[in-house]
Amino acid sequence: MTPSSDLVVQTKQLSKIFRVGFWGKRVTAVDCLSLEVRRGEVFGFLGPNGAGKTTTLKILMGLIYPTSGTARLFNMDMGDPRAKTRLGFLPESPYFYDYLTSREFLRFYGHLFGLWGAVLSKRVDELLELVGMTHAKDLQLRKFSKGMLQRVGIAQALINDPELVVLDEPMSGLDPIGRKEVRDLILRLKESGKTVLFSSHILHDAEVLCDRVAMILKGRLVACGRVTDLLDQGASHQVELVVDRLTSEGLDHLRPLTDKVVMQGDRMLVVLKSQQQVGGALEIIRSAKASLVSLNPQKGSLEDLFIREVKGLQRPPENRA
Amino acid sequence: MKILSIALNTFRENLRDKLLYNLLVFALLMIGSSVLLSRLTLGEFHRLILDLGLGSINFFGVLIAIFVGIGLVSKEIEKKTIYTIVSKPVARYQFLLGKYLGLTFTLFVNTVVMALGLLLVLYAQDVPVEGMLFKALALIFVEFMVITAVALLFSTFTSATLSAIFTLAMYVIGHLTADLKTFGAKMDDLSRGILNGIYYLLPNLERFNLKGHVVHHLEISGSDLMLIVVYGATYTAFLLFTASLIFHRRDFR
């Protein structure tokens, strides 16, 4: 049990039902979601497009009111202005005030936190430096590329030196360099002791960055925990071997241990059922005087887990158990 | 302080909006053209310049109030800029009031510029300037404040296009409400009740119109003038309060 003072974000049975269209059809965007984000961790909030990630973040930011359930930031009720002073938020594909220059833009947000004068100027310069935008400080935002906008957007989220930084899809729409920069920035925030909560549908980013992740599908939590635990849980533990010049006799011995054998001329790719088979397989290869080219334990990825969960959800409920 | 920051930012947004300058240039052209038109009339050219000048200031000011006003909130929601504001320690009503004050300040500067244009024309044409002209200008500005609040109210719950249509309709009806009462007087009790209700609910914008007084050299008492200003301020406060209530409950999807 985490002490409540260490809980930065906490939602309990959070639900949001939207009414859409003329007849007010009910659409459940978030369904009984209970989450906890602890101090100092990088928390990834994962799910496909339309899973309810943005809606959940918007509820936390006070942009949307939940239909039922509670959400607390820093152990304070939603909408408490004290919680908002300790928070930084970057919305998904933001546009911002394009008639402002980046410096005016950051100064404006500083004013909203009661920062003025020399203190603010110093903070703005530091932030522009941090996100590498010093060269464009007097350029109007309308002339910015998407990557530049994302960077001043992050600077905007950090203006009050927040304890919790919430980023909605910070990597989407960026080129590989831009994505790497955002990744580095998130790691730097973690180093400086901040809690980072970000949503993404790019699982690789989450795998690299996050301490813990939550996966949601159709508004429901389907998996939550440490990245390594989740990967172990669902991983197949298969091992891939590449072998040269294995005789057909040797292959016959090997076959019972394998899941799959792919022949490519003299070379073959062998997939072992589990790591327990490795010793036996190596023995057979040695006695058949074949040579081992490579041995790769197959690591599960969040993507595998994700696809499994999606498929599980699409199956009719009686088969799910 | 936060309200003021948002107001200043809104003012800056308005200043960098091309629409504003287009409308302002047209207003000044209209005021200037009254000189040409007055050449076509016999004797009454003082009246024409004053009438057309004040009319232009009123008309273009209202256009600015409506077309900049409707974008105040709906544009922020559309462009998602509001997400970054509401997630900061800023209450929603503070945001709304800041936007309102910002545009009001823009309108004030515009009214001053247009009034200076009119004064210049009057001076060039040797038309005597009376105190009543300034009273009329002040009430025109009060009318702008009411119209801006109407535009803001609509834009808290509907799209920019619909708010423009509604506000424009409100402006037109607002100048005709006196007819509702006259009309009602000739009908049965129920209809008269309904029409009277509408009459009191809708803003009576004709009260802010002192053009006739200026042109025909009529006087208005200080207390009457005060009453009209208080009426405008109360109505504006009512509109802003309603807008805040709606805005507070709104989900930003």
Coordinates of C-alpha atoms in Angstrom, one line a residue:
Chain A
M1 CA 0.0 0.0 0.0
T2 CA 1.4 3.4 -1.0
P3 CA 1.0 6.1 1.7
S4 CA -1.5 8.6 0.5
S5 CA 1.0 11.5 0.7
D6 CA 2.9 9.7 -2.1
L7 CA 0.0 9.5 -4.4
V8 CA 0.1 12.3 -6.9
V9 CA -2.9 11.2 -8.9
Q10 CA -5.6 9.0 -7.7
T11 CA -8.9 8.1 -9.4
K12 CA -11.6 5.9 -8.0
Q13 CA -14.2 4.3 -10.2
L14 CA -14.0 7.2 -12.5
S15 CA -16.7 7.2 -15.3
K16 CA -17.7 9.6 -17.9
I17 CA -20.7 9.2 -20.1
F18 CA -21.1 11.7 -23.0
R19 CA -24.4 12.4 -24.7
V20 CA -24.0 12.7 -28.4
G21 CA -26.2 13.6 -31.3
F22 CA -29.7 15.0 -31.4
W23 CA -31.2 12.2 -29.3
G24 CA -28.5 12.3 -26.6
K25 CA -27.2 8.8 -27.2
R26 CA -25.1 7.7 -24.3
V27 CA -21.4 7.0 -25.1
T28 CA -19.2 5.7 -22.3
A29 CA -15.8 7.3 -22.7
V30 CA -14.3 6.2 -19.3
D31 CA -15.6 3.3 -17.5
C32 CA -15.0 2.7 -13.7
L33 CA -11.3 3.6 -14.0
S34 CA -9.2 3.4 -10.8
L35 CA -5.6 4.6 -11.1
E36 CA -2.8 5.6 -8.9
V37 CA 0.3 7.6 -9.9
R38 CA 3.1 7.8 -7.3
R39 CA 5.5 10.6 -6.6
G40 CA 8.6 10.6 -8.8
E41 CA 7.6 8.1 -11.4
V42 CA 7.1 8.3 -15.1
F43 CA 3.7 6.8 -15.7
G44 CA 2.5 5.9 -19.2
F45 CA -1.2 5.9 -20.0
L46 CA -1.6 3.7 -23.0
G47 CA -4.4 2.7 -25.3
P48 CA -5.5 3.0 -29.0
N49 CA -7.0 6.1 -30.4
G50 CA -10.4 6.7 -28.8
A51 CA -9.8 4.6 -25.8
G52 CA -10.6 7.4 -23.3
K53 CA -7.0 8.5 -22.5
T54 CA -7.6 12.2 -23.3
T55 CA -11.0 12.2 -21.6
T56 CA -9.4 10.9 -18.4
L57 CA -6.6 13.5 -18.5
K58 CA -9.2 16.2 -19.2
I59 CA -11.1 15.1 -16.1
L60 CA -7.9 15.3 -14.1
M61 CA -7.2 18.8 -15.5
G62 CA -10.7 20.0 -14.6
L63 CA -11.7 20.5 -18.2
I64 CA -14.5 17.9 -18.0
Y65 CA -16.6 16.9 -15.1
P66 CA -16.9 13.1 -14.4
T67 CA -20.3 11.4 -14.5
S68 CA -19.4 9.4 -11.4
G69 CA -16.4 8.4 -9.3
T70 CA -13.6 10.7 -7.9
A71 CA -10.3 12.0 -9.0
R72 CA -7.8 13.5 -6.7
L73 CA -4.5 15.4 -7.4
F74 CA -2.0 15.7 -4.5
N75 CA -4.7 14.3 -2.2
M76 CA -6.9 17.3 -2.9
D77 CA -10.3 17.3 -4.5
M78 CA -10.7 18.1 -8.2
G79 CA -10.9 21.7 -9.0
D80 CA -8.9 22.8 -5.9
P81 CA -6.9 25.7 -7.2
R82 CA -4.0 24.7 -4.9
A83 CA -3.6 21.5 -6.8
K84 CA -3.5 23.4 -10.1
T85 CA -0.5 25.5 -8.9
R86 CA 1.6 22.3 -8.6
L87 CA 0.6 21.1 -12.1
G88 CA 1.7 21.5 -15.7
F89 CA -0.3 20.3 -18.6
L90 CA 0.4 20.0 -22.4
P91 CA -2.8 19.2 -24.4
E92 CA -2.9 17.0 -27.4
S93 CA -1.8 18.8 -30.7
P94 CA -2.2 22.3 -29.2
Y95 CA -2.4 25.4 -31.3
F96 CA -1.8 28.1 -28.7
Y97 CA -2.0 31.8 -29.3
D98 CA -0.4 32.1 -32.7
Y99 CA -0.2 35.9 -32.6
L100 CA 2.2 35.8 -29.7
T101 CA 6.0 35.4 -29.8
S102 CA 7.3 32.5 -27.7
R103 CA 8.5 34.9 -25.1
E104 CA 5.2 36.8 -24.8
F105 CA 3.5 33.4 -24.8
L106 CA 5.5 32.1 -21.8
R107 CA 5.2 35.5 -20.0
F108 CA 1.4 35.4 -20.3
Y109 CA 1.3 31.9 -18.7
G110 CA 3.7 33.1 -16.0
H111 CA 1.3 35.9 -15.1
L112 CA -1.4 33.4 -14.5
F113 CA 0.7 32.0 -11.7
G114 CA 1.4 35.4 -10.3
L115 CA 5.0 35.6 -11.7
W116 CA 6.1 39.0 -12.8
G117 CA 9.2 41.1 -13.6
A118 CA 12.8 39.8 -13.3
V119 CA 11.8 36.5 -11.8
L120 CA 9.6 35.7 -14.7
S121 CA 12.1 36.9 -17.3
K122 CA 14.7 34.6 -15.8
R123 CA 12.3 31.7 -15.7
V124 CA 11.3 32.3 -19.4
D125 CA 14.9 32.4 -20.5
E126 CA 15.7 29.2 -18.7
L127 CA 12.8 27.4 -20.2
L128 CA 13.5 28.5 -23.7
E129 CA 17.0 27.3 -23.2
L130 CA 15.8 23.9 -21.8
V131 CA 13.6 23.2 -24.8
G132 CA 16.1 24.6 -27.2
M133 CA 14.0 27.5 -28.5
T134 CA 16.2 30.5 -27.5
H135 CA 16.8 31.2 -31.2
A136 CA 13.1 31.7 -31.8
K137 CA 12.1 33.7 -28.8
D138 CA 10.9 36.7 -30.7
L139 CA 9.2 34.8 -33.5
Q140 CA 5.4 34.6 -33.6
L141 CA 4.0 31.2 -32.9
R142 CA 2.1 31.2 -36.3
K143 CA 5.5 30.7 -38.0
F144 CA 6.4 27.6 -35.9
S145 CA 6.6 24.0 -37.1
K146 CA 4.8 21.4 -35.2
G147 CA 7.9 20.3 -33.4
M148 CA 8.7 23.8 -32.3
L149 CA 5.1 24.3 -31.1
Q150 CA 5.4 21.1 -29.1
R151 CA 8.5 22.4 -27.5
V152 CA 7.1 25.8 -26.4
G153 CA 4.1 23.8 -25.3
I154 CA 6.2 21.8 -23.0
A155 CA 7.9 25.0 -21.8
Q156 CA 4.5 26.4 -21.1
A157 CA 3.7 23.3 -19.0
L158 CA 6.8 23.9 -16.9
I159 CA 6.5 27.6 -16.3
N160 CA 5.4 27.1 -12.6
D161 CA 8.1 24.5 -11.9
P162 CA 5.3 21.9 -11.3
E163 CA 5.6 18.7 -9.3
L164 CA 3.4 16.8 -11.7
V165 CA 3.7 17.2 -15.5
V166 CA 0.9 15.8 -17.6
L167 CA 1.5 15.4 -21.3
D168 CA -1.2 14.3 -23.7
E169 CA 0.3 12.5 -26.7
P170 CA 3.6 14.4 -26.5
M171 CA 5.2 12.4 -29.2
S172 CA 2.5 12.2 -31.8
G173 CA 3.1 14.1 -35.0
L174 CA 6.8 14.6 -34.3
D175 CA 9.7 13.3 -36.5
P176 CA 12.2 10.8 -35.0
I177 CA 14.5 13.6 -33.8
G178 CA 11.7 15.5 -32.2
R179 CA 10.5 12.3 -30.5
K180 CA 13.9 11.6 -29.1
E181 CA 14.1 15.2 -27.8
V182 CA 10.8 14.8 -26.0
R183 CA 11.9 11.4 -24.6
D184 CA 15.2 13.0 -23.3
L185 CA 13.2 15.9 -21.8
I186 CA 10.9 13.5 -20.0
L187 CA 13.9 11.6 -18.5
R188 CA 15.4 14.9 -17.5
L189 CA 12.2 15.8 -15.7
K190 CA 12.3 12.5 -13.9
E191 CA 15.9 13.1 -12.8
S192 CA 14.9 16.4 -11.3
G193 CA 12.4 14.6 -9.2
K194 CA 9.2 15.4 -11.0
T195 CA 6.3 13.1 -11.6
V196 CA 5.4 12.7 -15.3
L197 CA 2.1 11.3 -16.5
F198 CA 1.8 11.0 -20.3
S199 CA -0.5 9.3 -22.7
S200 CA 0.6 7.7 -25.9
H201 CA -0.5 5.1 -28.4
I202 CA 3.1 4.6 -29.4
L203 CA 4.0 1.7 -27.2
H204 CA 7.7 1.6 -27.9
D205 CA 8.1 5.1 -26.3
A206 CA 6.4 3.9 -23.1
E207 CA 8.5 0.8 -22.9
V208 CA 11.6 2.9 -22.9
L209 CA 10.5 5.6 -20.6
C210 CA 8.0 4.4 -18.1
D211 CA 8.3 3.0 -14.6
R212 CA 4.8 1.9 -14.7
V213 CA 2.0 1.9 -17.3
A214 CA -1.7 1.6 -17.4
M215 CA -3.4 0.3 -20.5
I216 CA -7.0 1.2 -21.3
L217 CA -9.4 -0.1 -23.9
K218 CA -12.8 1.3 -24.5
G219 CA -12.5 3.3 -21.3
R220 CA -11.7 0.3 -19.1
L221 CA -8.4 -0.5 -17.4
V222 CA -7.1 -3.8 -18.9
A223 CA -3.5 -3.8 -17.5
C224 CA -1.6 -1.8 -15.0
G225 CA 1.8 -2.3 -13.4
R226 CA 5.6 -2.1 -13.8
V227 CA 6.6 -2.4 -17.4
T228 CA 9.0 -5.4 -16.6
D229 CA 6.3 -7.2 -14.7
L230 CA 3.8 -6.8 -17.5
L231 CA 6.3 -8.0 -20.1
D232 CA 7.2 -11.0 -18.0
Q233 CA 3.6 -11.9 -17.3
G234 CA 2.6 -12.1 -20.9
A235 CA 5.9 -13.1 -22.5
S236 CA 6.1 -16.4 -24.3
H237 CA 9.7 -17.1 -23.2
Q238 CA 10.4 -18.6 -26.6
V239 CA 14.0 -18.8 -27.8
E240 CA 15.1 -18.4 -31.4
L241 CA 18.1 -20.3 -32.7
V242 CA 19.9 -20.0 -36.0
V243 CA 21.8 -23.2 -36.9
D244 CA 24.1 -24.0 -39.9
R245 CA 24.5 -27.4 -41.5
L246 CA 22.2 -29.5 -39.3
T247 CA 21.8 -33.0 -40.6
S248 CA 18.3 -34.4 -41.2
E249 CA 18.9 -36.9 -38.4
G250 CA 19.8 -34.0 -36.0
L251 CA 16.7 -32.2 -37.1
D252 CA 14.5 -35.2 -36.3
H253 CA 15.9 -35.2 -32.7
L254 CA 15.4 -31.4 -32.4
R255 CA 11.9 -31.3 -33.7
P256 CA 10.0 -32.4 -30.5
L257 CA 11.6 -29.4 -28.7
T258 CA 10.5 -26.8 -31.3
D259 CA 7.5 -24.7 -32.2
K260 CA 8.6 -23.8 -35.6
V261 CA 11.4 -24.6 -38.1
V262 CA 12.2 -22.5 -41.1
M263 CA 14.7 -23.8 -43.7
Q264 CA 16.8 -21.4 -45.7
G265 CA 19.3 -23.5 -47.7
D266 CA 21.9 -24.8 -45.3
R267 CA 20.8 -22.5 -42.6
M268 CA 17.7 -23.0 -40.4
L269 CA 15.7 -20.9 -38.0
V270 CA 14.5 -22.9 -35.0
V271 CA 12.0 -21.5 -32.4
L272 CA 12.2 -23.4 -29.1
K273 CA 9.0 -23.7 -27.0
S274 CA 10.7 -22.3 -23.8
Q275 CA 14.0 -21.6 -22.2
Q276 CA 14.0 -25.0 -20.6
Q277 CA 14.6 -26.6 -24.0
V278 CA 17.9 -24.6 -24.6
G279 CA 20.2 -27.1 -22.9
G280 CA 18.8 -30.1 -24.7
A281 CA 18.8 -28.3 -28.1
L282 CA 22.4 -27.3 -27.7
E283 CA 23.4 -30.9 -26.9
I284 CA 21.7 -32.2 -30.1
I285 CA 23.4 -29.5 -32.2
R286 CA 26.8 -30.3 -30.7
S287 CA 26.5 -34.0 -31.2
A288 CA 25.2 -33.5 -34.8
K289 CA 28.4 -31.4 -35.4
A290 CA 26.3 -28.5 -36.7
S291 CA 27.3 -24.9 -35.9
L292 CA 25.2 -22.5 -33.9
V293 CA 25.0 -19.0 -35.4
S294 CA 22.9 -17.2 -32.9
L295 CA 20.6 -17.7 -29.9
N296 CA 18.0 -15.1 -29.0
P297 CA 15.6 -15.2 -26.1
Q298 CA 12.4 -13.6 -27.4
K299 CA 11.4 -10.8 -25.2
G300 CA 7.7 -9.9 -25.1
S301 CA 6.8 -6.4 -25.9
L302 CA 4.0 -4.1 -24.7
E303 CA 2.8 -4.3 -28.3
D304 CA 2.3 -8.1 -27.9
L305 CA 0.5 -7.6 -24.7
F306 CA -1.6 -4.9 -26.2
I307 CA -2.6 -6.9 -29.2
R308 CA -3.6 -9.8 -27.0
E309 CA -5.7 -7.6 -24.8
V310 CA -7.5 -6.0 -27.8
K311 CA -8.2 -9.5 -29.3
G312 CA -9.4 -10.7 -25.9
L313 CA -11.8 -7.8 -25.7
Q314 CA -13.2 -8.5 -29.2
R315 CA -14.0 -12.1 -28.3
P316 CA -17.5 -12.7 -27.1
P317 CA -17.7 -12.5 -23.3
E318 CA -18.5 -16.2 -22.6
N319 CA -15.2 -17.3 -24.1
R320 CA -13.2 -14.7 -22.1
A321 CA -13.4 -16.0 -18.5
Chain B
M1 CA -4.6 40.3 -11.5
K2 CA -5.2 37.1 -13.5
I3 CA -8.3 38.7 -15.1
L4 CA -6.2 41.6 -16.1
S5 CA -3.5 39.4 -17.7
I6 CA -6.1 37.6 -19.7
A7 CA -7.7 41.0 -20.6
L8 CA -4.3 42.3 -21.8
N9 CA -3.7 39.2 -23.8
T10 CA -7.1 39.5 -25.4
F11 CA -6.4 43.1 -26.2
R12 CA -3.2 42.1 -27.8
E13 CA -5.0 39.4 -29.8
N14 CA -7.5 42.0 -31.0
L15 CA -4.7 44.4 -32.0
R16 CA -3.1 41.7 -34.1
D17 CA -6.4 40.8 -35.8
K18 CA -6.7 42.1 -39.4
L19 CA -10.5 42.1 -39.2
L20 CA -10.4 44.9 -36.6
Y21 CA -8.4 47.2 -38.9
N22 CA -10.6 46.5 -41.9
L23 CA -13.7 47.5 -39.9
L24 CA -11.9 50.5 -38.5
V25 CA -10.8 51.8 -41.9
F26 CA -14.3 51.4 -43.3
A27 CA -15.8 53.3 -40.3
L28 CA -13.4 56.2 -40.9
L29 CA -14.2 56.1 -44.6
M30 CA -17.9 56.3 -43.9
I31 CA -17.4 59.2 -41.4
G32 CA -15.2 61.0 -44.0
S33 CA -17.7 60.3 -46.8
S34 CA -20.4 62.2 -44.9
V35 CA -18.6 65.4 -46.1
L36 CA -19.1 64.4 -49.7
L37 CA -22.8 63.5 -49.1
S38 CA -23.4 66.7 -47.3
R39 CA -22.5 68.5 -50.5
L40 CA -25.6 67.0 -52.1
T41 CA -28.0 68.4 -49.5
L42 CA -29.2 72.0 -49.1
G43 CA -28.6 73.7 -45.8
E44 CA -28.9 70.6 -43.6
F45 CA -25.4 69.4 -43.9
H46 CA -24.5 69.8 -40.2
R47 CA -27.2 67.4 -39.4
L48 CA -26.2 64.9 -42.1
I49 CA -22.6 64.8 -41.0
L50 CA -23.6 64.3 -37.3
D51 CA -26.2 61.7 -38.1
L52 CA -24.0 59.7 -40.5
G53 CA -20.9 60.0 -38.4
L54 CA -22.6 58.8 -35.2
G55 CA -24.4 56.1 -37.2
S56 CA -21.1 54.8 -38.6
I57 CA -19.5 54.7 -35.2
N58 CA -22.4 52.8 -33.8
F59 CA -22.7 50.4 -36.8
F60 CA -19.0 49.5 -37.1
G61 CA -18.5 49.3 -33.3
V62 CA -21.4 46.8 -33.1
L63 CA -19.8 44.8 -36.0
I64 CA -16.5 44.7 -34.1
A65 CA -18.3 43.8 -30.9
I66 CA -20.2 40.9 -32.6
F67 CA -17.5 39.5 -34.9
V68 CA -14.6 39.8 -32.5
G69 CA -16.9 39.0 -29.5
I70 CA -18.2 35.7 -30.9
G71 CA -14.7 34.4 -31.4
L72 CA -13.6 35.3 -27.9
V73 CA -14.5 32.0 -26.3
S74 CA -15.5 29.7 -29.2
K75 CA -12.1 30.2 -30.9
E76 CA -10.3 29.4 -27.7
I77 CA -12.3 26.1 -27.4
E78 CA -11.8 25.3 -31.1
K79 CA -8.1 25.9 -30.9
K80 CA -7.8 24.1 -27.6
T81 CA -6.0 27.1 -26.1
I82 CA -8.5 27.1 -23.3
Y83 CA -7.1 23.8 -22.1
T84 CA -3.9 25.4 -21.0
I85 CA -5.7 28.2 -19.3
V86 CA -8.3 26.2 -17.4
S87 CA -5.6 23.7 -16.2
K88 CA -3.8 26.6 -14.6
P89 CA -5.1 28.1 -11.3
V90 CA -7.6 30.3 -13.1
A91 CA -11.3 30.0 -12.3
R92 CA -13.5 29.8 -15.4
Y93 CA -15.3 33.1 -14.5
Q94 CA -12.0 34.8 -14.3
F95 CA -11.2 33.7 -17.9
L96 CA -14.6 34.9 -19.1
L97 CA -14.3 38.3 -17.4
G98 CA -10.8 38.7 -18.7
K99 CA -11.9 38.0 -22.3
Y100 CA -14.8 40.5 -21.8
L101 CA -12.7 43.2 -20.4
G102 CA -10.1 42.8 -23.1
L103 CA -12.6 43.3 -25.9
T104 CA -14.2 46.1 -24.0
F105 CA -10.9 47.9 -23.9
T106 CA -10.4 47.3 -27.6
L107 CA -13.8 48.7 -28.3
F108 CA -13.0 51.7 -26.1
V109 CA -9.8 52.5 -28.1
N110 CA -11.8 52.0 -31.3
T111 CA -14.6 54.3 -30.2
V112 CA -12.0 57.0 -29.3
V113 CA -10.3 56.6 -32.7
M114 CA -13.6 56.8 -34.6
A115 CA -14.8 59.8 -32.4
L116 CA -11.5 61.6 -33.2
G117 CA -12.2 61.0 -36.9
L118 CA -15.7 62.5 -36.5
L119 CA -14.4 65.5 -34.5
L120 CA -11.8 66.1 -37.2
V121 CA -14.5 66.1 -39.9
L122 CA -16.7 68.4 -37.8
Y123 CA -13.8 70.8 -37.2
A124 CA -12.9 70.9 -40.9
Q125 CA -16.5 71.6 -41.8
D126 CA -16.9 74.3 -39.1
V127 CA -19.7 72.4 -37.4
P128 CA -20.2 73.5 -33.8
V129 CA -19.5 70.7 -31.3
E130 CA -21.9 70.5 -28.4
G131 CA -21.6 68.6 -25.1
M132 CA -24.5 66.4 -26.2
L133 CA -22.2 64.7 -28.8
F134 CA -20.0 63.3 -26.1
K135 CA -23.0 62.1 -24.1
A136 CA -24.2 60.3 -27.3
L137 CA -20.7 58.8 -27.8
A138 CA -20.7 57.6 -24.2
L139 CA -24.0 55.8 -24.6
I140 CA -22.9 54.3 -27.9
F141 CA -20.0 52.8 -25.9
V142 CA -22.4 51.5 -23.2
E143 CA -24.4 49.8 -26.0
F144 CA -21.2 48.1 -27.2
M145 CA -20.6 46.8 -23.8
V146 CA -24.1 45.2 -23.8
I147 CA -23.7 43.8 -27.3
T148 CA -20.3 42.3 -26.4
A149 CA -21.8 40.6 -23.4
V150 CA -24.6 39.2 -25.5
A151 CA -22.0 37.8 -28.0
L152 CA -20.0 36.4 -25.2
L153 CA -23.0 34.7 -23.6
F154 CA -24.0 33.0 -26.9
S155 CA -20.4 32.0 -27.6
T156 CA -20.2 30.1 -24.3
F157 CA -22.7 27.5 -25.5
T158 CA -22.9 27.6 -29.3
S159 CA -20.7 27.8 -32.4
A160 CA -19.2 31.1 -33.7
T161 CA -21.6 31.2 -36.7
L162 CA -24.7 30.7 -34.6
S163 CA -23.6 33.2 -32.0
A164 CA -23.1 35.8 -34.7
I165 CA -26.6 35.2 -36.1
F166 CA -28.1 35.3 -32.6
T167 CA -26.3 38.4 -31.5
L168 CA -27.1 40.2 -34.7
A169 CA -30.8 39.3 -34.2
M170 CA -30.6 40.5 -30.6
Y171 CA -29.2 43.8 -31.9
V172 CA -31.9 44.3 -34.4
I173 CA -34.7 43.2 -32.0
G174 CA -33.1 45.3 -29.2
H175 CA -33.7 48.4 -31.3
L176 CA -37.3 47.5 -31.9
T177 CA -38.5 46.4 -28.5
A178 CA -40.5 49.6 -28.0
D179 CA -42.7 48.4 -30.9
L180 CA -43.4 45.2 -28.9
K181 CA -45.0 47.3 -26.2
T182 CA -47.0 49.4 -28.6
F183 CA -48.1 46.3 -30.4
G184 CA -49.0 44.5 -27.1
A185 CA -51.2 47.4 -26.0
K186 CA -53.6 46.7 -28.8
M187 CA -54.0 42.9 -27.9
D188 CA -55.7 40.8 -25.3
D189 CA -54.4 40.4 -21.8
L190 CA -52.4 37.1 -22.4
S191 CA -50.6 38.4 -25.5
R192 CA -49.9 41.7 -23.9
G193 CA -48.4 39.9 -20.9
I194 CA -46.2 37.7 -23.1
L195 CA -45.1 40.7 -25.2
N196 CA -44.4 42.8 -22.1
G197 CA -42.4 39.9 -20.7
I198 CA -40.2 39.8 -23.8
Y199 CA -40.0 43.5 -23.8
Y200 CA -38.5 43.5 -20.3
L201 CA -36.3 40.5 -20.9
L202 CA -34.6 41.8 -24.1
P203 CA -32.2 44.7 -23.9
N204 CA -33.9 48.0 -24.9
L205 CA -31.0 49.2 -27.1
E206 CA -33.0 52.2 -28.4
R207 CA -32.4 53.8 -25.0
F208 CA -28.7 54.2 -25.8
N209 CA -29.5 56.1 -29.0
L210 CA -29.1 59.9 -28.5
K211 CA -28.5 60.7 -32.2
G212 CA -31.8 62.5 -32.4
H213 CA -30.9 64.6 -29.4
V214 CA -27.6 65.6 -31.0
V215 CA -29.0 66.4 -34.4
H216 CA -32.1 68.3 -33.1
H217 CA -30.3 70.0 -30.2
L218 CA -32.5 68.4 -27.5
E219 CA -31.4 68.1 -23.9
I220 CA -31.3 65.1 -21.6
S221 CA -31.3 65.4 -17.9
G222 CA -28.3 64.2 -15.9
S223 CA -30.5 61.7 -13.9
D224 CA -31.9 60.3 -17.1
L225 CA -28.5 59.8 -18.5
M226 CA -27.4 58.2 -15.3
L227 CA -30.4 55.8 -15.3
I228 CA -29.5 54.7 -18.8
V229 CA -25.9 54.0 -17.9
V230 CA -27.1 52.0 -14.8
Y231 CA -29.5 50.1 -17.0
G232 CA -26.7 49.2 -19.4
A233 CA -24.4 48.2 -16.6
T234 CA -27.0 46.0 -14.8
Y235 CA -28.0 44.3 -18.0
T236 CA -24.3 43.6 -18.8
A237 CA -23.7 42.2 -15.4
F238 CA -26.8 40.0 -15.7
L239 CA -25.5 38.7 -19.1
L240 CA -22.0 38.1 -17.8
F241 CA -23.3 36.3 -14.7
T242 CA -25.5 34.0 -16.9
A243 CA -22.5 33.4 -19.2
S244 CA -20.3 32.4 -16.2
L245 CA -22.9 30.0 -14.9
I246 CA -23.2 28.2 -18.3
F247 CA -19.4 28.3 -18.8
H248 CA -18.8 26.8 -15.4
R249 CA -20.8 23.7 -16.1
R250 CA -19.5 23.2 -19.6
D251 CA -17.3 20.2 -20.6
F252 CA -14.5 21.1 -23.0
R253 CA -14.5 18.1 -25.3

